[in-house]
PDB file of C-alpha atoms in Angstrom:
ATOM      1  CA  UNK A   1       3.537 -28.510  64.841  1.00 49.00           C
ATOM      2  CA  UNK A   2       3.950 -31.628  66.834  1.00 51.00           C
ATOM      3  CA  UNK A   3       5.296 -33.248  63.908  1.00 49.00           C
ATOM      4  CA  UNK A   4       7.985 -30.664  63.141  1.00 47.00           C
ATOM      5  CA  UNK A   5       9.192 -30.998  66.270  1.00 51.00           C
ATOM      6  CA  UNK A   6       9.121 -35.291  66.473  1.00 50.00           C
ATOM      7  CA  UNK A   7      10.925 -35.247  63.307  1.00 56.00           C
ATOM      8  CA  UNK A   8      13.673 -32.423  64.550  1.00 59.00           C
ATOM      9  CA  UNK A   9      13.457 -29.806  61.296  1.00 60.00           C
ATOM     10  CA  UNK A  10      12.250 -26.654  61.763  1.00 64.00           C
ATOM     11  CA  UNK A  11      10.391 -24.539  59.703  1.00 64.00           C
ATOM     12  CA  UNK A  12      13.409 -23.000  58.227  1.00 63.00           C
ATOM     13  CA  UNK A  13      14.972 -26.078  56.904  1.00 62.00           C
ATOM     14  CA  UNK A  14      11.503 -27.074  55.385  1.00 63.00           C
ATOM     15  CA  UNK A  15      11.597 -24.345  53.148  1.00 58.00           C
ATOM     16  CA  UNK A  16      14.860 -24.687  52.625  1.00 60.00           C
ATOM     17  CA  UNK A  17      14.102 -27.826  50.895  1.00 62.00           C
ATOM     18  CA  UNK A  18      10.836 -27.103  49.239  1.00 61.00           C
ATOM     19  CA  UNK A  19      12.618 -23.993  47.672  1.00 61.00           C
ATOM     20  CA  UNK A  20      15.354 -26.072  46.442  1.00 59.00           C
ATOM     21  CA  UNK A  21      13.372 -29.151  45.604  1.00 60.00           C
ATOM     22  CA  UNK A  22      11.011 -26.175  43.357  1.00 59.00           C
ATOM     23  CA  UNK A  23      13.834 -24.624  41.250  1.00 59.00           C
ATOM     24  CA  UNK A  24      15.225 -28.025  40.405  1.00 59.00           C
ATOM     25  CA  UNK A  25      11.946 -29.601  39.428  1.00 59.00           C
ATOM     26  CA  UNK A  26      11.572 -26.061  36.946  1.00 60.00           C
ATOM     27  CA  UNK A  27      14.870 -26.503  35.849  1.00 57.00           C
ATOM     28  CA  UNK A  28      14.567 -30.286  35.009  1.00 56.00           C
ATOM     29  CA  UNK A  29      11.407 -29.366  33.605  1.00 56.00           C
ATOM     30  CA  UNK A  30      12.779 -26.840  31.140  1.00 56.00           C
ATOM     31  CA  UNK A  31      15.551 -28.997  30.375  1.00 52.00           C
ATOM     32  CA  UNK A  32      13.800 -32.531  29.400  1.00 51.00           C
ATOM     33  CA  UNK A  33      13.924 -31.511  25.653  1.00 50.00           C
ATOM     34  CA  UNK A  34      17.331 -31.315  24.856  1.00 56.00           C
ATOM     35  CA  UNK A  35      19.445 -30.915  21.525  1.00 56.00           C
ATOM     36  CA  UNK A  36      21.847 -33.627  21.098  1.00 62.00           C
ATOM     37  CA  UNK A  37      25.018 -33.178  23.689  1.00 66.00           C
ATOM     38  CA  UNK A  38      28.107 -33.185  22.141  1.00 63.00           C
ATOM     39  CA  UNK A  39      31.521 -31.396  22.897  1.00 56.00           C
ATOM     40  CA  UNK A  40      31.766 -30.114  19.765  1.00 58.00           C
ATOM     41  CA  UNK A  41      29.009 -27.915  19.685  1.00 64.00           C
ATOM     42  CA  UNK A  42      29.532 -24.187  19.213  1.00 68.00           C
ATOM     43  CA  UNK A  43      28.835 -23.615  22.732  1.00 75.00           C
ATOM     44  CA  UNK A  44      32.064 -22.555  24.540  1.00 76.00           C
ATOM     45  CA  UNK A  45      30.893 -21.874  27.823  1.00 78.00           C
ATOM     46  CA  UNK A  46      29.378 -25.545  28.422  1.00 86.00           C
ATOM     47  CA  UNK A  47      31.762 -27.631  26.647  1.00 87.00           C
ATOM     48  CA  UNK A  48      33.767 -28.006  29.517  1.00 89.00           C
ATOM     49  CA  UNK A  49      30.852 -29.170  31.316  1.00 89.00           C
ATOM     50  CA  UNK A  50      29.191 -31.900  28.919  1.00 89.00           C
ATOM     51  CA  UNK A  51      32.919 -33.244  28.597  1.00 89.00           C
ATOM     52  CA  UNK A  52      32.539 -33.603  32.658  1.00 90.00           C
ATOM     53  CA  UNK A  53      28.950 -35.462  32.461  1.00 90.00           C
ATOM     54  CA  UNK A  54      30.339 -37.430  29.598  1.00 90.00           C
ATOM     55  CA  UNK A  55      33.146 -38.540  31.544  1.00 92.00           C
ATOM     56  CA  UNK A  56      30.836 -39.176  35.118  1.00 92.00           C
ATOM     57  CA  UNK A  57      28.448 -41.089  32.658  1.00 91.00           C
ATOM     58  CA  UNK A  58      31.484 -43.451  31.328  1.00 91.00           C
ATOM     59  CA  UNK A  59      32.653 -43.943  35.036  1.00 92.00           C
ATOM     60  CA  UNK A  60      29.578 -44.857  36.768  1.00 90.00           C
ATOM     61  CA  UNK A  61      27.439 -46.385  34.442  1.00 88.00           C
ATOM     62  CA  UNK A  62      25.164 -47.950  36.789  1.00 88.00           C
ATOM     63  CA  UNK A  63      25.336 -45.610  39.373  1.00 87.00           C
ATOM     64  CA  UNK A  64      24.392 -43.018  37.028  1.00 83.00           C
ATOM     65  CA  UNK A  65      20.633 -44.509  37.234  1.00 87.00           C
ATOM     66  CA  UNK A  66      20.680 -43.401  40.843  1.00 89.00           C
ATOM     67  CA  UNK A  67      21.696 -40.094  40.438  1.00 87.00           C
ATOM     68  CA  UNK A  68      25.629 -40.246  40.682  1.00 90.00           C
ATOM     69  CA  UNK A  69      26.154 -38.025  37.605  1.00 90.00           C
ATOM     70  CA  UNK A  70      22.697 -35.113  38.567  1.00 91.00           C
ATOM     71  CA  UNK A  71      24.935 -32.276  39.799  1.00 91.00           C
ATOM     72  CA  UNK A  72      26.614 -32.122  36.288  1.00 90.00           C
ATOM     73  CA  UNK A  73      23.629 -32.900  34.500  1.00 90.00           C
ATOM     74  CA  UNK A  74      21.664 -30.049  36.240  1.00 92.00           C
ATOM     75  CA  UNK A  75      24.997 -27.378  35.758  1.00 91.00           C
ATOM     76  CA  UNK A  76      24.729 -28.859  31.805  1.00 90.00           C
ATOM     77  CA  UNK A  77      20.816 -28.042  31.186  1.00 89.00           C
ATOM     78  CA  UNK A  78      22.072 -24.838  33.324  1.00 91.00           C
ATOM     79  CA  UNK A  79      24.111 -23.356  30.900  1.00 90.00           C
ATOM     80  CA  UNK A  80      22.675 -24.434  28.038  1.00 87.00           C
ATOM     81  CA  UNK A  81      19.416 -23.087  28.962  1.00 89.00           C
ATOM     82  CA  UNK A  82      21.744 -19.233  29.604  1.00 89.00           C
ATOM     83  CA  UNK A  83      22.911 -19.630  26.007  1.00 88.00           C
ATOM     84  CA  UNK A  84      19.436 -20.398  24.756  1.00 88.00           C
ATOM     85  CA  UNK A  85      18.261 -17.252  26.591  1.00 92.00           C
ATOM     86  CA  UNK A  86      21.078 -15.330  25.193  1.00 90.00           C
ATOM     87  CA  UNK A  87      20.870 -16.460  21.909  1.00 90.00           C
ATOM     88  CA  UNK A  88      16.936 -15.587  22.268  1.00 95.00           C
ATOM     89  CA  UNK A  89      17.763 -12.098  22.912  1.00 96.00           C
ATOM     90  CA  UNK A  90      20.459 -11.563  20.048  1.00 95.00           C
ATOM     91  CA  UNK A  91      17.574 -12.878  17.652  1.00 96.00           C
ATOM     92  CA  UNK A  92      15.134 -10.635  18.939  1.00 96.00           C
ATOM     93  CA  UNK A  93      17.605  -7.226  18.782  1.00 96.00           C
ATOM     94  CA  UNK A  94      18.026  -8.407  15.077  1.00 97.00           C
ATOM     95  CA  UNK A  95      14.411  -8.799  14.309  1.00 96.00           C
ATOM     96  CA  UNK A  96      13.265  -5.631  15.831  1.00 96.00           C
ATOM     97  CA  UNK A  97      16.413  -3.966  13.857  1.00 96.00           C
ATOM     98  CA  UNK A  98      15.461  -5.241  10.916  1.00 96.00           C
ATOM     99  CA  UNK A  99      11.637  -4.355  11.788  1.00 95.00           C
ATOM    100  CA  UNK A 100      12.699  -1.568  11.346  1.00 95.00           C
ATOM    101  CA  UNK A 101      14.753  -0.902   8.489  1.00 93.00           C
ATOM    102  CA  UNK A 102      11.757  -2.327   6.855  1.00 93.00           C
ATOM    103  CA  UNK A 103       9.116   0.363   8.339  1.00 92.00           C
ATOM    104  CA  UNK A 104      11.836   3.482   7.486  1.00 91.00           C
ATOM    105  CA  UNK A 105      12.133   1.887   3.971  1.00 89.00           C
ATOM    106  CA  UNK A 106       8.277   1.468   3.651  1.00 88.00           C
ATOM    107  CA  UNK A 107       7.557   4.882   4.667  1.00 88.00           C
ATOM    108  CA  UNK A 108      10.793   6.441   2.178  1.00 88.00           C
ATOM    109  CA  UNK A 109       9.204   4.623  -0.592  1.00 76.00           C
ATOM    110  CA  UNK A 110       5.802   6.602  -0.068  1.00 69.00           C
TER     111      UNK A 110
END
């Protein structure tokens, strides 16, 4: 306790931080494999935003090592990990649609 109160953050801010330091550590986790970032992907919803990272990357390019360019990058792995989770779940409805077409053909066949 004595050192929350030398230091002058309270408990509240503490978890502030750990909370926030958490879900960007997952999210940089999730996001260190990465398909190759281009504008001209079919990806409508984040084009706008790799355009924006390309163009911090291009202005700071050593300032970039120190973290300059992280809010983008982070709102970049952000929606491209949505549109992976989307595009998970419109594969999935297919599969278990064609699942089963298969099983009512199967079982019209016998």
């Amino acid at each position: 306790m004595s050192l929350l109160r030398s230091k002058a953050i309270n408990k509240k801010q503490i978890l502030f931080i750990t909370i926030a330091w958490s879900d960007m550590s997952d999210l940089l986790k999730r996001s260190t494999m990465r398909i190759d970032i281009n504008s001209n992907l079919d990806i409508p919803n984040c084009n706008q935003m790799i355009n924006d990272l390309k163009k911090c990357h291009e202005e700071n390019k050593f300032m970039k090592f120190f973290g300059v360019c992280n809010t983008f990058s982070l709102a970049v792995a952000k929606c491209l990990q949505e549109e992976h989770i989307a595009r998970s779940a419109a594969n999935r409805a297919k599969s278990r649609q064609r699942q089963e077409d298969l099983k009512r053909k199967a079982s019209q066949a016998f």
